[in-house]
Structures are given as structure tokens and as C-alpha cells.
PDB file of C-alpha atoms in Angstrom:
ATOM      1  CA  UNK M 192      24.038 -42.722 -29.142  1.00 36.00           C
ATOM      2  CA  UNK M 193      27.581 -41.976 -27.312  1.00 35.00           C
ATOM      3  CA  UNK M 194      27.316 -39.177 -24.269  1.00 40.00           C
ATOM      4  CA  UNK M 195      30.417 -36.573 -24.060  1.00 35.00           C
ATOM      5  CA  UNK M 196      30.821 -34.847 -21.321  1.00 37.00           C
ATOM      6  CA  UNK M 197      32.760 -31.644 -20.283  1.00 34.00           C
ATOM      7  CA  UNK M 198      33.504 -29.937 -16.872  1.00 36.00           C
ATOM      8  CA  UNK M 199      34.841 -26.871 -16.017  1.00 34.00           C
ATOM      9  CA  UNK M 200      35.462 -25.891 -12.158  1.00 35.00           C
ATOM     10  CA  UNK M 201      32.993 -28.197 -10.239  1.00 41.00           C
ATOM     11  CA  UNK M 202      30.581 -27.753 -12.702  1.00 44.00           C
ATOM     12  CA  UNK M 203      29.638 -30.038 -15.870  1.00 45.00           C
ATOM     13  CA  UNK M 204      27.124 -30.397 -18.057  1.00 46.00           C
ATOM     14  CA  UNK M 205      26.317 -33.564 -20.402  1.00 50.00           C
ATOM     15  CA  UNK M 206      25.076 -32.873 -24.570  1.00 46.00           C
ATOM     16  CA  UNK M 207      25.063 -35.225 -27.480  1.00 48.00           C
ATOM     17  CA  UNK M 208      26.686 -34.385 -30.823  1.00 46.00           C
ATOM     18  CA  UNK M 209      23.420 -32.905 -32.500  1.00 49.00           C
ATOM     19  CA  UNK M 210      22.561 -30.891 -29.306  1.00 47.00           C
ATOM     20  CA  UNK M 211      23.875 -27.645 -30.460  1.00 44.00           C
ATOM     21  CA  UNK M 212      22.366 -27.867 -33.916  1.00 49.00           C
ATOM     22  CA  UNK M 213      19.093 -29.161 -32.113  1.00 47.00           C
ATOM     23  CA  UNK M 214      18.281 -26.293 -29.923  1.00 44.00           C
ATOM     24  CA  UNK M 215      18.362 -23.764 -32.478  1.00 46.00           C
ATOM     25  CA  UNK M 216      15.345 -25.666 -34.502  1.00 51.00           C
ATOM     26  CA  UNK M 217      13.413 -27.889 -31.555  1.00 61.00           C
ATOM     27  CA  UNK M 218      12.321 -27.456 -28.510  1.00 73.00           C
ATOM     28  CA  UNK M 219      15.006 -27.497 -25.322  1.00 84.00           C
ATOM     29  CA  UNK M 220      14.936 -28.896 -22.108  1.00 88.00           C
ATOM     30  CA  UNK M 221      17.665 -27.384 -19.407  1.00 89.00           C
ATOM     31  CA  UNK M 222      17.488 -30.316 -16.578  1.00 89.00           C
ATOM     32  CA  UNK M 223      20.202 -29.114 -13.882  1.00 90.00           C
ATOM     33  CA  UNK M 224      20.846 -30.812 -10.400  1.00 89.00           C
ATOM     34  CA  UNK M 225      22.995 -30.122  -7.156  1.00 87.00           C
ATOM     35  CA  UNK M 226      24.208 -33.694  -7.256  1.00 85.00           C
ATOM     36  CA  UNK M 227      27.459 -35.108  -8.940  1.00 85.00           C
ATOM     37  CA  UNK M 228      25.015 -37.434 -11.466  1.00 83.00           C
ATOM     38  CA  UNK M 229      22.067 -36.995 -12.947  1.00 83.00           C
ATOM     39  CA  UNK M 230      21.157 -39.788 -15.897  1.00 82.00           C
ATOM     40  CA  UNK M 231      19.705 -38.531 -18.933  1.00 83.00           C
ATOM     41  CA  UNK M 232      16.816 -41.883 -18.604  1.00 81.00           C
ATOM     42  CA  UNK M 233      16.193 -40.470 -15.382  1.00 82.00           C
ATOM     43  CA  UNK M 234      15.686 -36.518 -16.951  1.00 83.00           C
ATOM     44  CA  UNK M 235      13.371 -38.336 -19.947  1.00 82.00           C
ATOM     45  CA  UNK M 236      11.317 -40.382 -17.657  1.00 81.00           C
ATOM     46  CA  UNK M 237      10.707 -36.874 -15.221  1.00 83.00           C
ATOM     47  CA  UNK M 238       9.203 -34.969 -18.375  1.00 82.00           C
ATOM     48  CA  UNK M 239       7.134 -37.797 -19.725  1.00 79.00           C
ATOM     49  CA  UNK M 240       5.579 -38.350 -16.366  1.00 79.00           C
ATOM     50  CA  UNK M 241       4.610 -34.273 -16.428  1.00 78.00           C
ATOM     51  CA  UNK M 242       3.339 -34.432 -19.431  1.00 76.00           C
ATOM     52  CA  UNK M 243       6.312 -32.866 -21.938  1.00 70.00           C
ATOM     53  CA  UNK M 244       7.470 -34.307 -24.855  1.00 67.00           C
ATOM     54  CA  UNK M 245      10.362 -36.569 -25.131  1.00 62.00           C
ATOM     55  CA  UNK M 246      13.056 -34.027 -25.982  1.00 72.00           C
ATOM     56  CA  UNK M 247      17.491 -34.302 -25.974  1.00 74.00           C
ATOM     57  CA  UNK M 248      18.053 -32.464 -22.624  1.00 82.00           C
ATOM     58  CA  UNK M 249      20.752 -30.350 -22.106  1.00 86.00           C
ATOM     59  CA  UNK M 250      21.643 -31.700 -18.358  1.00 87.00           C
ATOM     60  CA  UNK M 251      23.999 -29.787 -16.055  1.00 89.00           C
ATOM     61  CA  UNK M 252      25.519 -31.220 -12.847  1.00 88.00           C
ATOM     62  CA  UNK M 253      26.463 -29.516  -9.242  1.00 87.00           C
ATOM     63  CA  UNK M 254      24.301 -26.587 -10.740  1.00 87.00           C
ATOM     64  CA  UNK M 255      24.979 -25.330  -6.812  1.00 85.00           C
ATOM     65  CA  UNK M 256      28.699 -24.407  -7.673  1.00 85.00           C
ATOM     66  CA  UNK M 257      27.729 -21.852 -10.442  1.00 84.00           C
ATOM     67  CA  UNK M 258      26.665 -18.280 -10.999  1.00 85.00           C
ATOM     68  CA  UNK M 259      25.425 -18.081 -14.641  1.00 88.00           C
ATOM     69  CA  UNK M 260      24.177 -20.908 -17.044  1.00 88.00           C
ATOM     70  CA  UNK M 261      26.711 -21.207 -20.112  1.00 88.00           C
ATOM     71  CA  UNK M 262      23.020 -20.226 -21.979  1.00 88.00           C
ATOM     72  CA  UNK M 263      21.625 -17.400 -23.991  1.00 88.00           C
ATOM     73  CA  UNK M 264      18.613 -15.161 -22.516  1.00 88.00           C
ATOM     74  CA  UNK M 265      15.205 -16.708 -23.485  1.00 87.00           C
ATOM     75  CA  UNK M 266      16.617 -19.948 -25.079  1.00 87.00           C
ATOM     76  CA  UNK M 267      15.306 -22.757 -23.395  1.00 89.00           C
ATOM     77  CA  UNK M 268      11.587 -23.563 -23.166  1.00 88.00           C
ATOM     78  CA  UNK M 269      11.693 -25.756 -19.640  1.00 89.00           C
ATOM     79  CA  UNK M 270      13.268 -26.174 -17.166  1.00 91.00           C
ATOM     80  CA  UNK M 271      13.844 -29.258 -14.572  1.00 90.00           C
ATOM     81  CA  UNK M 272      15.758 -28.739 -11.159  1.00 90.00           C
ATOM     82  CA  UNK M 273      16.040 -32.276  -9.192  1.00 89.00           C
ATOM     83  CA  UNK M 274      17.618 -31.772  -5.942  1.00 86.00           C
ATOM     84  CA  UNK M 275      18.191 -33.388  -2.921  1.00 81.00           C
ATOM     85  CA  UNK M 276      18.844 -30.209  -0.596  1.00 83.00           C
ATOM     86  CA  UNK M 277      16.538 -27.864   0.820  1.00 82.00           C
ATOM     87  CA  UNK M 278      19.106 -24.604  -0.565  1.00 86.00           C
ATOM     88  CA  UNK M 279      18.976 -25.798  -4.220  1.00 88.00           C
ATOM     89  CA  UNK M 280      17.878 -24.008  -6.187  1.00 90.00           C
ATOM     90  CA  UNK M 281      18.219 -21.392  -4.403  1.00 90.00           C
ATOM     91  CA  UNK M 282      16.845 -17.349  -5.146  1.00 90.00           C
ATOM     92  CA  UNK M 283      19.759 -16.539  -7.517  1.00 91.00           C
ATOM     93  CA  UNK M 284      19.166 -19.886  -9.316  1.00 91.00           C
ATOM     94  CA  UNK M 285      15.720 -19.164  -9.728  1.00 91.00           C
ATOM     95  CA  UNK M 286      16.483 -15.900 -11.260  1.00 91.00           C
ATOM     96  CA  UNK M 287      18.628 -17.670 -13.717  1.00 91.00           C
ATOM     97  CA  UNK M 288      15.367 -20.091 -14.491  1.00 91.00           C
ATOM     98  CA  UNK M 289      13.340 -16.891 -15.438  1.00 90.00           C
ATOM     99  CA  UNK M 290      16.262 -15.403 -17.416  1.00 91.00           C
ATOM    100  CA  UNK M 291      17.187 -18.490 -19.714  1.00 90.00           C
ATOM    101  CA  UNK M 292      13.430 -18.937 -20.374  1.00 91.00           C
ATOM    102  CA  UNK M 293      11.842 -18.394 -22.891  1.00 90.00           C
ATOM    103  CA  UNK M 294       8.468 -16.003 -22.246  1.00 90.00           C
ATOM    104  CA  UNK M 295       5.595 -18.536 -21.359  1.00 90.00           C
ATOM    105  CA  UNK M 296       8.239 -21.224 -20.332  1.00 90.00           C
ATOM    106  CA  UNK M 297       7.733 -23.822 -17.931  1.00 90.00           C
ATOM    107  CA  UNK M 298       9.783 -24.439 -14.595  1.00 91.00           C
ATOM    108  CA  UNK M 299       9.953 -27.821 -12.613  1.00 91.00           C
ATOM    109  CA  UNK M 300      11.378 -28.020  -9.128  1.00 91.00           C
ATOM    110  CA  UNK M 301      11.822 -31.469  -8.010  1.00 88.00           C
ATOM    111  CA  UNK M 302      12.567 -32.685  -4.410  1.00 85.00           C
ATOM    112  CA  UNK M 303      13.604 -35.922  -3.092  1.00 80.00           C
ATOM    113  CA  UNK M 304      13.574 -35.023   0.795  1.00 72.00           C
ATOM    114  CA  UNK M 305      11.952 -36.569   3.819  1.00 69.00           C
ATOM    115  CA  UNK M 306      10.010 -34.837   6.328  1.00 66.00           C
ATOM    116  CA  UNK M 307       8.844 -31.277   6.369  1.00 71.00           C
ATOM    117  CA  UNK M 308       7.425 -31.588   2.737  1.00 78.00           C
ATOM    118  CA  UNK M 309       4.944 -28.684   3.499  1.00 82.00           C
ATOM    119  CA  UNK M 310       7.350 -26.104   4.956  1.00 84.00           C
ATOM    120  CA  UNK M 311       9.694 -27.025   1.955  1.00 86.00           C
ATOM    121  CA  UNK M 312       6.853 -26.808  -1.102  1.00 86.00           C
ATOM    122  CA  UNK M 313       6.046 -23.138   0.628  1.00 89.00           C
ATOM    123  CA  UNK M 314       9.818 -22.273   0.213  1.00 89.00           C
ATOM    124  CA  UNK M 315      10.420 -23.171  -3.257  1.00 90.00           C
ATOM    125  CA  UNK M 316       6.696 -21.788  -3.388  1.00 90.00           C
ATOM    126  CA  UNK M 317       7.670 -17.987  -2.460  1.00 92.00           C
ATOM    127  CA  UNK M 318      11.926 -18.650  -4.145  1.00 92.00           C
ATOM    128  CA  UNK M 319       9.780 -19.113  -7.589  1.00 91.00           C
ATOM    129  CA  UNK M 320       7.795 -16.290  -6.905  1.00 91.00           C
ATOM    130  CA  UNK M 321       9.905 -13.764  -5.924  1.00 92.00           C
ATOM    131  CA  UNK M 322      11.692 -14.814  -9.559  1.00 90.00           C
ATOM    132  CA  UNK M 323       8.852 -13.898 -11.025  1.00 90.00           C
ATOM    133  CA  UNK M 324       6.888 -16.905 -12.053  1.00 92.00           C
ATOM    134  CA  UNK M 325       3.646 -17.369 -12.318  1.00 91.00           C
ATOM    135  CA  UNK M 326       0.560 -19.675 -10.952  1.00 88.00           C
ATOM    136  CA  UNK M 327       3.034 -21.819  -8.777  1.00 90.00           C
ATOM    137  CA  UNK M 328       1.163 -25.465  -8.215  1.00 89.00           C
ATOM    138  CA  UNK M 329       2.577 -28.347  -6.064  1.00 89.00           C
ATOM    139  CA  UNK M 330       2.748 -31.450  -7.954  1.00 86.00           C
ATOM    140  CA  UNK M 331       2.887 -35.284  -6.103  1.00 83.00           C
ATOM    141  CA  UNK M 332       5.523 -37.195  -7.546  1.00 82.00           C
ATOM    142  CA  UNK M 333       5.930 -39.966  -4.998  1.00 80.00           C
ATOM    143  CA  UNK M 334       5.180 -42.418  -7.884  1.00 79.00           C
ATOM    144  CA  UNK M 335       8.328 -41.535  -9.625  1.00 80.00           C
ATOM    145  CA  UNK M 336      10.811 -43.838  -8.268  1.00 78.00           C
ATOM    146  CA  UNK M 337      14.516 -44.835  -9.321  1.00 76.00           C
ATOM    147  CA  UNK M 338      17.072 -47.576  -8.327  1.00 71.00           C
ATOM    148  CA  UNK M 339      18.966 -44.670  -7.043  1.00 72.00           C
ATOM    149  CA  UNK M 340      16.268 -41.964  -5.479  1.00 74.00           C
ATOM    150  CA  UNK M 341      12.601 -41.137  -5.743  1.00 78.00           C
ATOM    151  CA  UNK M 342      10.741 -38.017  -5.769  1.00 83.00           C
ATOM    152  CA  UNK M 343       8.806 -36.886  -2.751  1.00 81.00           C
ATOM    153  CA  UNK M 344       6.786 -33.319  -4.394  1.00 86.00           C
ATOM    154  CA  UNK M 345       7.025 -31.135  -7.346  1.00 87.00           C
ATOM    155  CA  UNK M 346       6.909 -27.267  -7.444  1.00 90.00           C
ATOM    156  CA  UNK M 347       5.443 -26.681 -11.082  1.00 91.00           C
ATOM    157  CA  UNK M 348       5.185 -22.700 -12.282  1.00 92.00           C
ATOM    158  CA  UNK M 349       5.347 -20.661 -15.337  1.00 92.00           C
ATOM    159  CA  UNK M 350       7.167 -17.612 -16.766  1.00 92.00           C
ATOM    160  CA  UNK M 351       5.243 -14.586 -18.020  1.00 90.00           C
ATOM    161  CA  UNK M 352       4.353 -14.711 -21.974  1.00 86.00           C
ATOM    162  CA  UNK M 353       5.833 -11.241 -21.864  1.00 77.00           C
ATOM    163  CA  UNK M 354       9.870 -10.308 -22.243  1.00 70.00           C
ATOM    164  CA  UNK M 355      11.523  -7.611 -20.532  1.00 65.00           C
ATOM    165  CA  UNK M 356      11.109  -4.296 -21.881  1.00 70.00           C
ATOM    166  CA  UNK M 357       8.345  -5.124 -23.672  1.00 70.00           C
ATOM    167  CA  UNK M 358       5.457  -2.542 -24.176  1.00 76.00           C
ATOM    168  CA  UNK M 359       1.743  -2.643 -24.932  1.00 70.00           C
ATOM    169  CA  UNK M 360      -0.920   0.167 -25.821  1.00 77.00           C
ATOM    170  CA  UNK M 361      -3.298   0.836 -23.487  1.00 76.00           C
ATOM    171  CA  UNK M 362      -6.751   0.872 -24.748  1.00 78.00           C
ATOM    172  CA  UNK M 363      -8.423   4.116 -23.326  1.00 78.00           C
ATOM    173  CA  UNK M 364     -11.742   3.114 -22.200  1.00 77.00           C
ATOM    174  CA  UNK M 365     -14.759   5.069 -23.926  1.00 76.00           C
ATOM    175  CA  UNK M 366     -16.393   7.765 -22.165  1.00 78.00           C
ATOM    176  CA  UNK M 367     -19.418   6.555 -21.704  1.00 80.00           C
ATOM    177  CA  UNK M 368     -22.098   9.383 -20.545  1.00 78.00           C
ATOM    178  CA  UNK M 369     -25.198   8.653 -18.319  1.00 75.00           C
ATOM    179  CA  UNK M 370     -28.398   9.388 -20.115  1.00 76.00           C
ATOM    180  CA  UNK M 371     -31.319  10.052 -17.879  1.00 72.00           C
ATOM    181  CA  UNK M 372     -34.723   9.653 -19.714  1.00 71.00           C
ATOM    182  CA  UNK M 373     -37.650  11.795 -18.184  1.00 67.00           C
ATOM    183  CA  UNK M 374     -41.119  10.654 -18.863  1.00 67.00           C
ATOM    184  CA  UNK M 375     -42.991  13.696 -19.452  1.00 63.00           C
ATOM    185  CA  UNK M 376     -45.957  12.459 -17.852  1.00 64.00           C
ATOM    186  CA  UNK M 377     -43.999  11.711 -14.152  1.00 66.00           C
ATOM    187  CA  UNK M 378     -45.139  13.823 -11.766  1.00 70.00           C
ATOM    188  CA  UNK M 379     -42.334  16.458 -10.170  1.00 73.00           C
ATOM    189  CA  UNK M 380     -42.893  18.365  -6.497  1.00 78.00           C
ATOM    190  CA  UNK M 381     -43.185  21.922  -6.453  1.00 80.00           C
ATOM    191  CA  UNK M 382     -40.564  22.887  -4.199  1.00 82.00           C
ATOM    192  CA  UNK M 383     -42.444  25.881  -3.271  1.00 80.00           C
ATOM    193  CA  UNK M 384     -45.465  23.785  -2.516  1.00 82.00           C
ATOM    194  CA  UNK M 385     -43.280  22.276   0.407  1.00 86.00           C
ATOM    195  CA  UNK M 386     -43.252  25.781   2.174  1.00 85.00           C
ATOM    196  CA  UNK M 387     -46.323  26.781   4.537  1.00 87.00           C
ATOM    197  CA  UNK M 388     -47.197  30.118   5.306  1.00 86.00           C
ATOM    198  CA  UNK M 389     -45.276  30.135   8.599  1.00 86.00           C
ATOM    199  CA  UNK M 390     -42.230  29.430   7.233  1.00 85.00           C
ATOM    200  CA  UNK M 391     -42.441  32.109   4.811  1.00 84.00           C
ATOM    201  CA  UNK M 392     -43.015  35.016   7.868  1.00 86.00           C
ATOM    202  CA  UNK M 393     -39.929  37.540   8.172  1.00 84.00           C
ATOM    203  CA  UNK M 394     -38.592  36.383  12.187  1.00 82.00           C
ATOM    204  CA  UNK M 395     -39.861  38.946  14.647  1.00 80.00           C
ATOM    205  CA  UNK M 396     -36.573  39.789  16.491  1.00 74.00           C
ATOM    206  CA  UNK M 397     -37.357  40.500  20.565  1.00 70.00           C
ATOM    207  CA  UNK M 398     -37.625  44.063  21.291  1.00 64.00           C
ATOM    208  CA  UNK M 399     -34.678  45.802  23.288  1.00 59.00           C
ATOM    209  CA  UNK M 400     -36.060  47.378  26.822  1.00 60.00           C
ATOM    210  CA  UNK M 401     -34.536  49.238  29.409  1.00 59.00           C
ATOM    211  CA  UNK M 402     -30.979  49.939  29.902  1.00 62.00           C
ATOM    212  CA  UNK M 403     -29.424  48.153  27.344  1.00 60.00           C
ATOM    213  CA  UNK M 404     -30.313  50.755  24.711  1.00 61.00           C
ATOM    214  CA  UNK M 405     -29.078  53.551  26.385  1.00 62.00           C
ATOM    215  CA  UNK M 406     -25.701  55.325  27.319  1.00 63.00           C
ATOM    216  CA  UNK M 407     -26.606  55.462  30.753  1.00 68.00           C
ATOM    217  CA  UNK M 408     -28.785  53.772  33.341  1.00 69.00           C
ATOM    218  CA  UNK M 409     -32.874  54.819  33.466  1.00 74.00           C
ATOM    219  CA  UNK M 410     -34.386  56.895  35.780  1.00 72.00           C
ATOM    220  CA  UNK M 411     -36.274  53.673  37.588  1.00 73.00           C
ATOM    221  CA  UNK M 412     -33.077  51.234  37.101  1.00 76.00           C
ATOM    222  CA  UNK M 413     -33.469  48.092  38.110  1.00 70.00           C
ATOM    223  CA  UNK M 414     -31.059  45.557  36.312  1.00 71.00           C
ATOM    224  CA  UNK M 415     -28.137  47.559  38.929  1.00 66.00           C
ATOM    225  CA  UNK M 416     -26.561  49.160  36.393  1.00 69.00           C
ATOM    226  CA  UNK M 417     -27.150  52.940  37.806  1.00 71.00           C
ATOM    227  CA  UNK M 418     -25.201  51.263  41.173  1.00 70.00           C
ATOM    228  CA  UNK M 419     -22.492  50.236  39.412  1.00 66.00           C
ATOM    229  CA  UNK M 420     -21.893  53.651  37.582  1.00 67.00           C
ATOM    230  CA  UNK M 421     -22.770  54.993  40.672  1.00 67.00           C
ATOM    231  CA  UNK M 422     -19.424  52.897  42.009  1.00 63.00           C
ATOM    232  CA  UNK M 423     -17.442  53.797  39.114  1.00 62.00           C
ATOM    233  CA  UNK M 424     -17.975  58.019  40.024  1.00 61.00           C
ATOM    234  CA  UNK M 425     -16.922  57.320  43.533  1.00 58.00           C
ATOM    235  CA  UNK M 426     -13.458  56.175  41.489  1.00 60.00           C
ATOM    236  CA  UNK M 427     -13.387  59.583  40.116  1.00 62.00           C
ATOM    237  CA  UNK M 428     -13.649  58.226  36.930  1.00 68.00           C
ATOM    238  CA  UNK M 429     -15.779  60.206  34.073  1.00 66.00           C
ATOM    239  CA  UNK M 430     -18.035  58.767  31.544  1.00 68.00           C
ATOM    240  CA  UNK M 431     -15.666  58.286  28.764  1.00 69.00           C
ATOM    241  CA  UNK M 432     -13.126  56.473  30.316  1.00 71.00           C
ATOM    242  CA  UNK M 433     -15.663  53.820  31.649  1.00 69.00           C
ATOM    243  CA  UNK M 434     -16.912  53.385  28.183  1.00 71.00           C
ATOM    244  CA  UNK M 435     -13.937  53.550  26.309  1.00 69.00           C
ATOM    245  CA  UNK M 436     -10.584  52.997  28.295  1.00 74.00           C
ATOM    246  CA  UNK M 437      -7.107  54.324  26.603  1.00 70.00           C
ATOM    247  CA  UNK M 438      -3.932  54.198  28.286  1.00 75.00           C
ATOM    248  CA  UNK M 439      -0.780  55.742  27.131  1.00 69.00           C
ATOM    249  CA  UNK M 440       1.291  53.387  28.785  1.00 78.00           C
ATOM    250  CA  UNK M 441      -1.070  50.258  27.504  1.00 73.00           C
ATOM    251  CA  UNK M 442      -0.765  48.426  30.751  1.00 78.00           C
ATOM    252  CA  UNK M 443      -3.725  50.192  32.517  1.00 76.00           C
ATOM    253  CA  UNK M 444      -6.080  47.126  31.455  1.00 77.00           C
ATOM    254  CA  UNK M 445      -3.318  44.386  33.167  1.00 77.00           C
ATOM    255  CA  UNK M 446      -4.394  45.134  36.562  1.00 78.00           C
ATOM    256  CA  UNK M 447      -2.651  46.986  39.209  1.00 78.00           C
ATOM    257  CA  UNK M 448       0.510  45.174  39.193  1.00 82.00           C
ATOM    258  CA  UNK M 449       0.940  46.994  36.027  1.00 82.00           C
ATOM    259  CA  UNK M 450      -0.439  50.308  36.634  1.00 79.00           C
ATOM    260  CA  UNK M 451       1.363  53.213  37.990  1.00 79.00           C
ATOM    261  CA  UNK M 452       0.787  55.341  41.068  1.00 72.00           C
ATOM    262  CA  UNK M 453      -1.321  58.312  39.592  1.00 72.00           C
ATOM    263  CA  UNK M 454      -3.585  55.647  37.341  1.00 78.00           C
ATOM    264  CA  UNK M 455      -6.981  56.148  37.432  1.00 72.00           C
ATOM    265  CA  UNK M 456      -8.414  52.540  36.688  1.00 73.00           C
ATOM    266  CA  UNK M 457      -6.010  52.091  39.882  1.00 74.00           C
ATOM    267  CA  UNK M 458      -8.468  49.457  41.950  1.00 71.00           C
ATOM    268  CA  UNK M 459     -10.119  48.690  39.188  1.00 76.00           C
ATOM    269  CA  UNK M 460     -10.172  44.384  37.499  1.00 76.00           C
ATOM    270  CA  UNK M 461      -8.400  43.976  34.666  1.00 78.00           C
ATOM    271  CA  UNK M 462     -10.406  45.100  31.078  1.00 75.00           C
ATOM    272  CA  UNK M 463      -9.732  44.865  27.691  1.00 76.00           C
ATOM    273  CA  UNK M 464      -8.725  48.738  25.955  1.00 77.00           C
ATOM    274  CA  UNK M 465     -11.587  49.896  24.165  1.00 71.00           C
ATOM    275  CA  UNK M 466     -14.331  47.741  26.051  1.00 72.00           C
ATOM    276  CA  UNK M 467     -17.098  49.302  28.605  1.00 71.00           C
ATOM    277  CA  UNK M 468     -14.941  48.479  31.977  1.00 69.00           C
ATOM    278  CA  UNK M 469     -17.427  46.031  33.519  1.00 70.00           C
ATOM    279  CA  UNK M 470     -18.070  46.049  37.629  1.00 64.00           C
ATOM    280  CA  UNK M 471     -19.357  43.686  39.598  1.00 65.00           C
ATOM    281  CA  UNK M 472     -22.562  44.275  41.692  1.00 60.00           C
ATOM    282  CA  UNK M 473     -20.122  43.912  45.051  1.00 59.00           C
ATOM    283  CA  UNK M 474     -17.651  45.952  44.239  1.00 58.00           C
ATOM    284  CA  UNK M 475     -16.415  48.677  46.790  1.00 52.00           C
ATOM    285  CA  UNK M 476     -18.140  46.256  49.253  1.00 58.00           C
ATOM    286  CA  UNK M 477     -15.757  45.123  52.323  1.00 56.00           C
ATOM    287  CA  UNK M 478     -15.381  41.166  51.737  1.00 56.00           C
ATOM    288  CA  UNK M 479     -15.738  40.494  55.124  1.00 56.00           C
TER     289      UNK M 479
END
């Protein structure tokens, strides 16, 4: 069976005469490679060593120099990259893998390098990936071996069954509501059984003694608080503005660097408007 072949650019690809009518009715195999060559035997020994069927590959050479395959959307079922450097295929290549595939198709990256195997299977590894294959698995194909080359690893992964655009219905889940079966027989706590008699007791709230119930300090004071209004009429201050201060200005409560001359909480600390104005047991008394 006679070869043709036809380039275009840099590019070429390799078919027999029945290839066209072939892949509308078989099976099709997309083998591409960065080199100049790539031998059909070569392609057909590659797939019967991973297991596929001996199919008429379509085969397309320095697969480096171009930016779409001359092939349909989902129309090939695998696909076998052999390449001898580390850039091929490279992440727009890959996404060309996942778009000529069809959903649940196969891809094959095969290396021949030397050295560094492990850094390299992580890169085609994550390149696959980020195409959006599935389940990548590194495959040992030192046994392969040609007159020409041999194969030193295999990247091996798998495109979604599922096409673009697709959509599925979402089972809801069943509600599913919690039964709680209670024996008649089970014993339940009182809750009122866990109260004693103390705790049911109304609090006795302390009783309130001495000055702090009245306007104005007792007869027999001793807390001080008949000194300090004792103070506070030295002031010349009366009753009502001790217990509740107004100012018409409303800086009287500041202190004195905002009171005026003639202000009568003049001397006085500063208070809040409204409050009882507060002294302290040494007021009026000379510091030193």
C-alpha cells in the first residue's frame, strides 16, 4: 500500500488513499510529532505496545510549526504525540488534543529524552491537565526501541466522556425527615423536680440605711456627707444647684477655665449637668 504525502508551510501530514473514507466509519488514530519523520511502522508498533488496536493513522509531522489541526472537533478517538523536545507539545497543543477528541478519548505523550525524566513526566503531567484531561498516569516505555530512537516514559491521560455545553439534570435529593421514636415506658426528669426550695425563695435585696436614702445628711452623720454639704454652703451655693447643676452658658461643668467671673460652681471640679456635684472629703483643705 503506496504512502502520499502533502505539506503545506513546514507542516505535513502522511494518509493513504482510503483514509478519508476510513475515519468517517472506523476508529482514528491522530499520531503527530515535532520531528521532520515519523514512520507509520513506528506509529503501529507505539499503539500495539499500549494496548490499541492496529488502526491507519493519520500522522502529522513538525506538529511544532502549527496552530490548528486540519481536523474536525471531536473526530479522532486517540491521540499519539512522540517528541524529542521538552516544549512539544506544548499548552496550546494540548488544547488542540482535547478539542479534536472525541469525549472519553485517549491521549499519549511520548518522550525520547535523557536525564531529568521526573521533572519532565510532572510537566507534561500538569500541560495535560490544565487541557483538561483526566487521570494522567506515567507509562515506562524504555522497552520500545527503534533503529532510529527509543522511548524513555509515557504520559497516558483521558478526555472527559462529556462534550462542551453539554447539560445534565440534577437529581434533587429526597428530604428525608428524622423520626424520633419515644418508648412510652422511658423514664423523663421533671424539670421542676431539679429545683429545691432555696432556689425557689424571692432574693432578699439589702436594706438601704443612713444617708443614702435621704436628700440631706442625718442628724448623727457619719459616712462625711453633712461635711461635705457643709463645704458646699461655705461656696454660697444652695441646695438645688448642688443636686441638680444648670448653666446657661453650658460650660459651668468644664472647670474653671471655662467658667466666667460671677460663676458660682467657680472653685468647684468639673461635674456632669444634671448630676449631684460630688466633693471630696479634703476639699477647702490647704494642700500643704
Amino acid at each position: 500500500m503506496a504512502d502520499f504525502q502533502i505539506s503545506t508551510q513546514r507542516a505535513k501530514w502522511i494518509f493513504t488513499p482510503q483514509k478519508l473514507d476510513s475515519m468517517v466509519n472506523q476508529k482514528t488514530v491522530l499520531a503527530v510529532t515535532d520531528d521532520v519523520v515519523l514512520p507509520v511502522s513506528s506509529v503501529l508498533t507505539v499503539m500495539e505496545q499500549l494496548g490499541k488496536e492496529r488502526f491507519d493513522p493519520f500522522i502529522i509531522t513538525q506538529a511544532s510549526t502549527i496552530n490548528q489541526f486540519p481536523l474536525d472537533s471531536s473526530s479522532v478517538d486517540a491521540v499519539l504525540a512522540i517528541s524529542k523536545i521538552s516544549d512539544f507539545p506544548s499548552d496550546k497543543i494540548c488544547g488542540e488534543f482535547s478539542r479534536i477528541l472525541k469525549p472519553g478519548g485517549t491521549v499519549f505523550v511520548c518522550k525520547t529524552l535523557e536525564g531529568q525524566v521526573e521533572d519532565m513526566q510532572q510537566t507534561i503531567q500538569r500541560r495535560v491537565t490544565l487541557a483538561g484531561f483526566l487521570e494522567p498516569q506515567c507509562l515506562d516505555l524504555k522497552s520500545i526501541k527503534f533503529s532510529t530512537f527509543s522511548l524513555s516514559f509515557g504520559i497516558k491521560a483521558k478526555k472527559p466522556s462529556w462534550k462542551i455545553g453539554s447539560s445534565f439534570a440534577l437529581k434533587k435529593p429526597a428530604k428525608i425527615l428524622f423520626k424520633v421514636n419515644l418508648d412510652d415506658d422511658l423514664d423523663l426528669i421533671d424539670e421542676d423536680s431539679l429545683l429545691t426550695e432555696e432556689d425557689l425563695k424571692k432574693p432578699q435585696l439589702p436594706v438601704a440605711s443612713g444617708c443614702a436614702t435621704t436628700k440631706k445628711a442625718c442628724k448623727n452623720c457619719v459616712c462625711g456627707r453633712a461635711e461635705i454639704e457643709e463645704k458646699a454652703v461655705k461656696l454660697g451655693l444652695t441646695e438645688d444647684q448642688i443636686e441638680n447643676p444648670q448653666s446657661s452658658c453650658g460650660s459651668c461643668g468644664l472647670g474653671d477655665a471655662f467658667r466666667c467671673g460671677t460663676c458660682p460652681y467657680k472653685g468647684l471640679p468639673a461635674f456632669k449637668l444634671g448630676e449631684k456635684v460630688t466633693l471630696s472629703r479634703n476639699f477647702l483643705e490647704a494642700d500643704i
